[in-house]
Amino acid sequence: MAKLRQLLEDSGFLNVKSYLQSGNIVFEFQGVAIAFIEVKIKDAIESSFGFEVEVLVKTLSQLTEIVKNWPFEKEGGAGLKKNYFVLLNTEPNPGLAQELSAESFPNEQFLIADQCIYLKCHNGYGRAKCNNNFFERKLKLIATTRNFTTMERLLALAK
């Protein structure tokens, strides 16, 4: 993570901070579109580390809105480990989203929104049918999943 932080600083990002060893980075960068930032980071990682990764960037206001709009009952303590945000790189295709919304799975609830899918896994994420790959495949887009605790800590770090 130290090398990644340094790479982003060398690429012009300001106040670069990482959250644990999770690949989650918080930084400041103004005056350009998110799509430009995603490509800039993706290209820097590929040229410096030699591998290609998908990069998904959300602004502080987007993350704040996503967390604020949690649609399910928020459980505290160990219950937070059942609450997930599947962050999307683009708005889902309405037809695919409608088709997926008609599906249901035991012990799992999800709600598809513009920027993310809210996911509650009553038996934990490790056993969930509705995982990151499932949503990417069904909606034909790029996604990354974070638990509620990680999202709250990223928000605090960004502020």
JSON list of C-alpha atoms in Angstrom, two decimals:
[
{"chain": "A", "resi": 1, "resn": "MET", "atom": "CA", "xyz": [0.00, 0.00, 0.00]},
{"chain": "A", "resi": 2, "resn": "ALA", "atom": "CA", "xyz": [2.92, 2.35, 0.64]},
{"chain": "A", "resi": 3, "resn": "LYS", "atom": "CA", "xyz": [4.08, 1.91, -2.96]},
{"chain": "A", "resi": 4, "resn": "LEU", "atom": "CA", "xyz": [0.56, 2.53, -4.25]},
{"chain": "A", "resi": 5, "resn": "ARG", "atom": "CA", "xyz": [0.21, 5.66, -2.12]},
{"chain": "A", "resi": 6, "resn": "GLN", "atom": "CA", "xyz": [3.56, 6.92, -3.44]},
{"chain": "A", "resi": 7, "resn": "LEU", "atom": "CA", "xyz": [2.56, 6.15, -7.02]},
{"chain": "A", "resi": 8, "resn": "LEU", "atom": "CA", "xyz": [-0.61, 8.21, -6.65]},
{"chain": "A", "resi": 9, "resn": "GLU", "atom": "CA", "xyz": [1.26, 11.09, -5.04]},
{"chain": "A", "resi": 10, "resn": "ASP", "atom": "CA", "xyz": [3.79, 11.00, -7.89]},
{"chain": "A", "resi": 11, "resn": "SER", "atom": "CA", "xyz": [0.83, 11.06, -10.31]},
{"chain": "A", "resi": 12, "resn": "GLY", "atom": "CA", "xyz": [-0.43, 14.35, -8.87]},
{"chain": "A", "resi": 13, "resn": "PHE", "atom": "CA", "xyz": [-2.96, 13.23, -6.30]},
{"chain": "A", "resi": 14, "resn": "LEU", "atom": "CA", "xyz": [-3.02, 15.08, -2.98]},
{"chain": "A", "resi": 15, "resn": "ASN", "atom": "CA", "xyz": [-3.51, 13.91, 0.62]},
{"chain": "A", "resi": 16, "resn": "VAL", "atom": "CA", "xyz": [-3.32, 10.26, -0.39]},
{"chain": "A", "resi": 17, "resn": "LYS", "atom": "CA", "xyz": [-4.35, 7.89, 2.39]},
{"chain": "A", "resi": 18, "resn": "SER", "atom": "CA", "xyz": [-5.02, 4.17, 2.39]},
{"chain": "A", "resi": 19, "resn": "TYR", "atom": "CA", "xyz": [-7.34, 2.09, 4.51]},
{"chain": "A", "resi": 20, "resn": "LEU", "atom": "CA", "xyz": [-5.52, -0.94, 5.88]},
{"chain": "A", "resi": 21, "resn": "GLN", "atom": "CA", "xyz": [-4.25, -3.31, 3.17]},
{"chain": "A", "resi": 22, "resn": "SER", "atom": "CA", "xyz": [-7.60, -3.24, 1.39]},
{"chain": "A", "resi": 23, "resn": "GLY", "atom": "CA", "xyz": [-6.78, -1.44, -1.84]},
{"chain": "A", "resi": 24, "resn": "ASN", "atom": "CA", "xyz": [-9.05, 1.41, -0.76]},
{"chain": "A", "resi": 25, "resn": "ILE", "atom": "CA", "xyz": [-7.40, 4.79, -1.31]},
{"chain": "A", "resi": 26, "resn": "VAL", "atom": "CA", "xyz": [-8.69, 8.23, -0.38]},
{"chain": "A", "resi": 27, "resn": "PHE", "atom": "CA", "xyz": [-7.21, 11.27, -2.14]},
{"chain": "A", "resi": 28, "resn": "GLU", "atom": "CA", "xyz": [-7.87, 14.75, -3.45]},
{"chain": "A", "resi": 29, "resn": "PHE", "atom": "CA", "xyz": [-7.87, 15.63, -7.12]},
{"chain": "A", "resi": 30, "resn": "GLN", "atom": "CA", "xyz": [-9.79, 18.47, -8.67]},
{"chain": "A", "resi": 31, "resn": "GLY", "atom": "CA", "xyz": [-10.80, 19.77, -12.04]},
{"chain": "A", "resi": 32, "resn": "VAL", "atom": "CA", "xyz": [-11.22, 16.57, -14.06]},
{"chain": "A", "resi": 33, "resn": "ALA", "atom": "CA", "xyz": [-13.87, 13.95, -14.64]},
{"chain": "A", "resi": 34, "resn": "ILE", "atom": "CA", "xyz": [-13.97, 10.74, -12.62]},
{"chain": "A", "resi": 35, "resn": "ALA", "atom": "CA", "xyz": [-13.49, 8.68, -15.79]},
{"chain": "A", "resi": 36, "resn": "PHE", "atom": "CA", "xyz": [-10.20, 10.50, -16.41]},
{"chain": "A", "resi": 37, "resn": "ILE", "atom": "CA", "xyz": [-9.04, 9.79, -12.85]},
{"chain": "A", "resi": 38, "resn": "GLU", "atom": "CA", "xyz": [-9.93, 6.09, -13.19]},
{"chain": "A", "resi": 39, "resn": "VAL", "atom": "CA", "xyz": [-7.91, 5.77, -16.40]},
{"chain": "A", "resi": 40, "resn": "LYS", "atom": "CA", "xyz": [-5.00, 7.74, -14.93]},
{"chain": "A", "resi": 41, "resn": "ILE", "atom": "CA", "xyz": [-4.80, 5.43, -11.90]},
{"chain": "A", "resi": 42, "resn": "LYS", "atom": "CA", "xyz": [-5.30, 2.27, -13.96]},
{"chain": "A", "resi": 43, "resn": "ASP", "atom": "CA", "xyz": [-2.54, 3.28, -16.39]},
{"chain": "A", "resi": 44, "resn": "ALA", "atom": "CA", "xyz": [-0.16, 4.25, -13.57]},
{"chain": "A", "resi": 45, "resn": "ILE", "atom": "CA", "xyz": [-0.68, 0.90, -11.83]},
{"chain": "A", "resi": 46, "resn": "GLU", "atom": "CA", "xyz": [-0.15, -1.05, -15.04]},
{"chain": "A", "resi": 47, "resn": "SER", "atom": "CA", "xyz": [3.00, 0.83, -16.02]},
{"chain": "A", "resi": 48, "resn": "SER", "atom": "CA", "xyz": [4.51, 0.74, -12.51]},
{"chain": "A", "resi": 49, "resn": "PHE", "atom": "CA", "xyz": [3.47, -2.68, -11.23]},
{"chain": "A", "resi": 50, "resn": "GLY", "atom": "CA", "xyz": [2.99, -4.58, -14.49]},
{"chain": "A", "resi": 51, "resn": "PHE", "atom": "CA", "xyz": [-0.61, -5.72, -14.09]},
{"chain": "A", "resi": 52, "resn": "GLU", "atom": "CA", "xyz": [-4.01, -4.42, -15.09]},
{"chain": "A", "resi": 53, "resn": "VAL", "atom": "CA", "xyz": [-6.71, -3.76, -12.51]},
{"chain": "A", "resi": 54, "resn": "GLU", "atom": "CA", "xyz": [-10.12, -2.21, -12.73]},
{"chain": "A", "resi": 55, "resn": "VAL", "atom": "CA", "xyz": [-10.31, 1.11, -10.90]},
{"chain": "A", "resi": 56, "resn": "LEU", "atom": "CA", "xyz": [-13.52, 2.54, -9.51]},
{"chain": "A", "resi": 57, "resn": "VAL", "atom": "CA", "xyz": [-13.59, 6.09, -8.14]},
{"chain": "A", "resi": 58, "resn": "LYS", "atom": "CA", "xyz": [-16.38, 7.67, -6.11]},
{"chain": "A", "resi": 59, "resn": "THR", "atom": "CA", "xyz": [-16.47, 11.21, -4.78]},
{"chain": "A", "resi": 60, "resn": "LEU", "atom": "CA", "xyz": [-16.99, 12.00, -1.12]},
{"chain": "A", "resi": 61, "resn": "SER", "atom": "CA", "xyz": [-20.50, 13.24, -1.85]},
{"chain": "A", "resi": 62, "resn": "GLN", "atom": "CA", "xyz": [-21.33, 10.06, -3.77]},
{"chain": "A", "resi": 63, "resn": "LEU", "atom": "CA", "xyz": [-20.08, 7.84, -0.93]},
{"chain": "A", "resi": 64, "resn": "THR", "atom": "CA", "xyz": [-21.93, 9.92, 1.63]},
{"chain": "A", "resi": 65, "resn": "GLU", "atom": "CA", "xyz": [-25.16, 9.62, -0.34]},
{"chain": "A", "resi": 66, "resn": "ILE", "atom": "CA", "xyz": [-24.72, 5.87, -0.88]},
{"chain": "A", "resi": 67, "resn": "VAL", "atom": "CA", "xyz": [-24.23, 5.19, 2.84]},
{"chain": "A", "resi": 68, "resn": "LYS", "atom": "CA", "xyz": [-27.01, 7.57, 3.87]},
{"chain": "A", "resi": 69, "resn": "ASN", "atom": "CA", "xyz": [-29.49, 5.78, 1.59]},
{"chain": "A", "resi": 70, "resn": "TRP", "atom": "CA", "xyz": [-28.97, 2.31, 3.13]},
{"chain": "A", "resi": 71, "resn": "PRO", "atom": "CA", "xyz": [-32.47, 0.84, 2.61]},
{"chain": "A", "resi": 72, "resn": "PHE", "atom": "CA", "xyz": [-32.46, -2.03, 5.11]},
{"chain": "A", "resi": 73, "resn": "GLU", "atom": "CA", "xyz": [-32.49, -2.11, 8.87]},
{"chain": "A", "resi": 74, "resn": "LYS", "atom": "CA", "xyz": [-28.97, -1.33, 10.03]},
{"chain": "A", "resi": 75, "resn": "GLU", "atom": "CA", "xyz": [-27.78, -3.87, 12.56]},
{"chain": "A", "resi": 76, "resn": "GLY", "atom": "CA", "xyz": [-25.03, -2.87, 14.92]},
{"chain": "A", "resi": 77, "resn": "GLY", "atom": "CA", "xyz": [-22.02, -4.85, 16.11]},
{"chain": "A", "resi": 78, "resn": "ALA", "atom": "CA", "xyz": [-21.59, -8.23, 14.44]},
{"chain": "A", "resi": 79, "resn": "GLY", "atom": "CA", "xyz": [-24.71, -7.54, 12.38]},
{"chain": "A", "resi": 80, "resn": "LEU", "atom": "CA", "xyz": [-22.78, -4.96, 10.35]},
{"chain": "A", "resi": 81, "resn": "LYS", "atom": "CA", "xyz": [-20.89, -7.87, 8.79]},
{"chain": "A", "resi": 82, "resn": "LYS", "atom": "CA", "xyz": [-24.10, -8.80, 6.96]},
{"chain": "A", "resi": 83, "resn": "ASN", "atom": "CA", "xyz": [-24.44, -5.39, 5.27]},
{"chain": "A", "resi": 84, "resn": "TYR", "atom": "CA", "xyz": [-22.67, -4.70, 1.96]},
{"chain": "A", "resi": 85, "resn": "PHE", "atom": "CA", "xyz": [-22.42, -2.08, -0.73]},
{"chain": "A", "resi": 86, "resn": "VAL", "atom": "CA", "xyz": [-21.72, -3.28, -4.26]},
{"chain": "A", "resi": 87, "resn": "LEU", "atom": "CA", "xyz": [-20.33, -0.12, -5.84]},
{"chain": "A", "resi": 88, "resn": "LEU", "atom": "CA", "xyz": [-20.93, 0.14, -9.58]},
{"chain": "A", "resi": 89, "resn": "ASN", "atom": "CA", "xyz": [-18.73, 1.81, -12.20]},
{"chain": "A", "resi": 90, "resn": "THR", "atom": "CA", "xyz": [-21.78, 2.94, -14.16]},
{"chain": "A", "resi": 91, "resn": "GLU", "atom": "CA", "xyz": [-25.54, 2.99, -13.83]},
{"chain": "A", "resi": 92, "resn": "PRO", "atom": "CA", "xyz": [-26.95, -0.44, -14.59]},
{"chain": "A", "resi": 93, "resn": "ASN", "atom": "CA", "xyz": [-28.87, -1.08, -17.77]},
{"chain": "A", "resi": 94, "resn": "PRO", "atom": "CA", "xyz": [-32.55, -0.67, -16.77]},
{"chain": "A", "resi": 95, "resn": "GLY", "atom": "CA", "xyz": [-33.65, -3.88, -18.50]},
{"chain": "A", "resi": 96, "resn": "LEU", "atom": "CA", "xyz": [-30.92, -5.97, -16.89]},
{"chain": "A", "resi": 97, "resn": "ALA", "atom": "CA", "xyz": [-31.60, -4.36, -13.51]},
{"chain": "A", "resi": 98, "resn": "GLN", "atom": "CA", "xyz": [-35.32, -5.09, -13.78]},
{"chain": "A", "resi": 99, "resn": "GLU", "atom": "CA", "xyz": [-34.63, -8.69, -14.76]},
{"chain": "A", "resi": 100, "resn": "LEU", "atom": "CA", "xyz": [-32.23, -9.15, -11.85]},
{"chain": "A", "resi": 101, "resn": "SER", "atom": "CA", "xyz": [-34.59, -7.45, -9.37]},
{"chain": "A", "resi": 102, "resn": "ALA", "atom": "CA", "xyz": [-37.17, -10.14, -10.11]},
{"chain": "A", "resi": 103, "resn": "GLU", "atom": "CA", "xyz": [-34.81, -12.82, -8.77]},
{"chain": "A", "resi": 104, "resn": "SER", "atom": "CA", "xyz": [-34.65, -13.74, -5.10]},
{"chain": "A", "resi": 105, "resn": "PHE", "atom": "CA", "xyz": [-32.38, -15.90, -3.01]},
{"chain": "A", "resi": 106, "resn": "PRO", "atom": "CA", "xyz": [-32.88, -17.37, 0.47]},
{"chain": "A", "resi": 107, "resn": "ASN", "atom": "CA", "xyz": [-31.26, -15.33, 3.25]},
{"chain": "A", "resi": 108, "resn": "GLU", "atom": "CA", "xyz": [-30.20, -12.55, 0.87]},
{"chain": "A", "resi": 109, "resn": "GLN", "atom": "CA", "xyz": [-31.77, -9.21, 0.04]},
{"chain": "A", "resi": 110, "resn": "PHE", "atom": "CA", "xyz": [-30.61, -6.66, -2.48]},
{"chain": "A", "resi": 111, "resn": "LEU", "atom": "CA", "xyz": [-31.80, -3.40, -3.90]},
{"chain": "A", "resi": 112, "resn": "ILE", "atom": "CA", "xyz": [-30.35, -2.01, -7.12]},
{"chain": "A", "resi": 113, "resn": "ALA", "atom": "CA", "xyz": [-29.77, 1.76, -7.16]},
{"chain": "A", "resi": 114, "resn": "ASP", "atom": "CA", "xyz": [-27.99, 4.08, -9.59]},
{"chain": "A", "resi": 115, "resn": "GLN", "atom": "CA", "xyz": [-24.53, 3.95, -8.02]},
{"chain": "A", "resi": 116, "resn": "CYS", "atom": "CA", "xyz": [-24.61, 0.74, -6.04]},
{"chain": "A", "resi": 117, "resn": "ILE", "atom": "CA", "xyz": [-26.44, -2.36, -5.03]},
{"chain": "A", "resi": 118, "resn": "TYR", "atom": "CA", "xyz": [-27.39, -2.56, -1.38]},
{"chain": "A", "resi": 119, "resn": "LEU", "atom": "CA", "xyz": [-26.88, -6.11, -0.20]},
{"chain": "A", "resi": 120, "resn": "LYS", "atom": "CA", "xyz": [-27.82, -7.84, 3.03]},
{"chain": "A", "resi": 121, "resn": "CYS", "atom": "CA", "xyz": [-26.47, -11.36, 3.51]},
{"chain": "A", "resi": 122, "resn": "HIS", "atom": "CA", "xyz": [-28.17, -12.91, 6.51]},
{"chain": "A", "resi": 123, "resn": "ASN", "atom": "CA", "xyz": [-25.75, -15.87, 6.52]},
{"chain": "A", "resi": 124, "resn": "GLY", "atom": "CA", "xyz": [-22.67, -13.78, 5.71]},
{"chain": "A", "resi": 125, "resn": "TYR", "atom": "CA", "xyz": [-21.03, -12.77, 2.45]},
{"chain": "A", "resi": 126, "resn": "GLY", "atom": "CA", "xyz": [-18.77, -15.83, 2.21]},
{"chain": "A", "resi": 127, "resn": "ARG", "atom": "CA", "xyz": [-21.75, -18.08, 1.49]},
{"chain": "A", "resi": 128, "resn": "ALA", "atom": "CA", "xyz": [-23.76, -15.59, -0.54]},
{"chain": "A", "resi": 129, "resn": "LYS", "atom": "CA", "xyz": [-25.01, -16.36, -4.01]},
{"chain": "A", "resi": 130, "resn": "CYS", "atom": "CA", "xyz": [-25.21, -12.61, -4.59]},
{"chain": "A", "resi": 131, "resn": "ASN", "atom": "CA", "xyz": [-21.52, -11.81, -4.63]},
{"chain": "A", "resi": 132, "resn": "ASN", "atom": "CA", "xyz": [-19.53, -9.30, -6.65]},
{"chain": "A", "resi": 133, "resn": "ASN", "atom": "CA", "xyz": [-18.98, -11.66, -9.61]},
{"chain": "A", "resi": 134, "resn": "PHE", "atom": "CA", "xyz": [-22.69, -12.52, -9.68]},
{"chain": "A", "resi": 135, "resn": "PHE", "atom": "CA", "xyz": [-23.71, -8.86, -9.99]},
{"chain": "A", "resi": 136, "resn": "GLU", "atom": "CA", "xyz": [-21.00, -8.08, -12.56]},
{"chain": "A", "resi": 137, "resn": "ARG", "atom": "CA", "xyz": [-22.09, -11.02, -14.70]},
{"chain": "A", "resi": 138, "resn": "LYS", "atom": "CA", "xyz": [-25.83, -10.29, -14.44]},
{"chain": "A", "resi": 139, "resn": "LEU", "atom": "CA", "xyz": [-25.55, -6.52, -15.03]},
{"chain": "A", "resi": 140, "resn": "LYS", "atom": "CA", "xyz": [-22.56, -6.62, -17.41]},
{"chain": "A", "resi": 141, "resn": "LEU", "atom": "CA", "xyz": [-20.59, -3.95, -15.59]},
{"chain": "A", "resi": 142, "resn": "ILE", "atom": "CA", "xyz": [-17.67, -3.50, -13.20]},
{"chain": "A", "resi": 143, "resn": "ALA", "atom": "CA", "xyz": [-18.33, -3.55, -9.46]},
{"chain": "A", "resi": 144, "resn": "THR", "atom": "CA", "xyz": [-16.52, -3.75, -6.16]},
{"chain": "A", "resi": 145, "resn": "THR", "atom": "CA", "xyz": [-18.03, -4.80, -2.85]},
{"chain": "A", "resi": 146, "resn": "ARG", "atom": "CA", "xyz": [-17.34, -3.25, 0.55]},
{"chain": "A", "resi": 147, "resn": "ASN", "atom": "CA", "xyz": [-18.89, -3.99, 3.91]},
{"chain": "A", "resi": 148, "resn": "PHE", "atom": "CA", "xyz": [-20.64, -1.34, 5.99]},
{"chain": "A", "resi": 149, "resn": "THR", "atom": "CA", "xyz": [-17.73, -0.90, 8.40]},
{"chain": "A", "resi": 150, "resn": "THR", "atom": "CA", "xyz": [-15.27, -0.30, 5.57]},
{"chain": "A", "resi": 151, "resn": "MET", "atom": "CA", "xyz": [-17.57, 2.28, 3.98]},
{"chain": "A", "resi": 152, "resn": "GLU", "atom": "CA", "xyz": [-17.97, 4.16, 7.26]},
{"chain": "A", "resi": 153, "resn": "ARG", "atom": "CA", "xyz": [-14.20, 4.16, 7.82]},
{"chain": "A", "resi": 154, "resn": "LEU", "atom": "CA", "xyz": [-13.52, 5.34, 4.28]},
{"chain": "A", "resi": 155, "resn": "LEU", "atom": "CA", "xyz": [-15.97, 8.20, 4.79]},
{"chain": "A", "resi": 156, "resn": "ALA", "atom": "CA", "xyz": [-14.28, 9.19, 8.04]},
{"chain": "A", "resi": 157, "resn": "LEU", "atom": "CA", "xyz": [-10.86, 9.02, 6.38]},
{"chain": "A", "resi": 158, "resn": "ALA", "atom": "CA", "xyz": [-12.05, 11.14, 3.44]},
{"chain": "A", "resi": 159, "resn": "LYS", "atom": "CA", "xyz": [-13.51, 13.84, 5.66]}
]
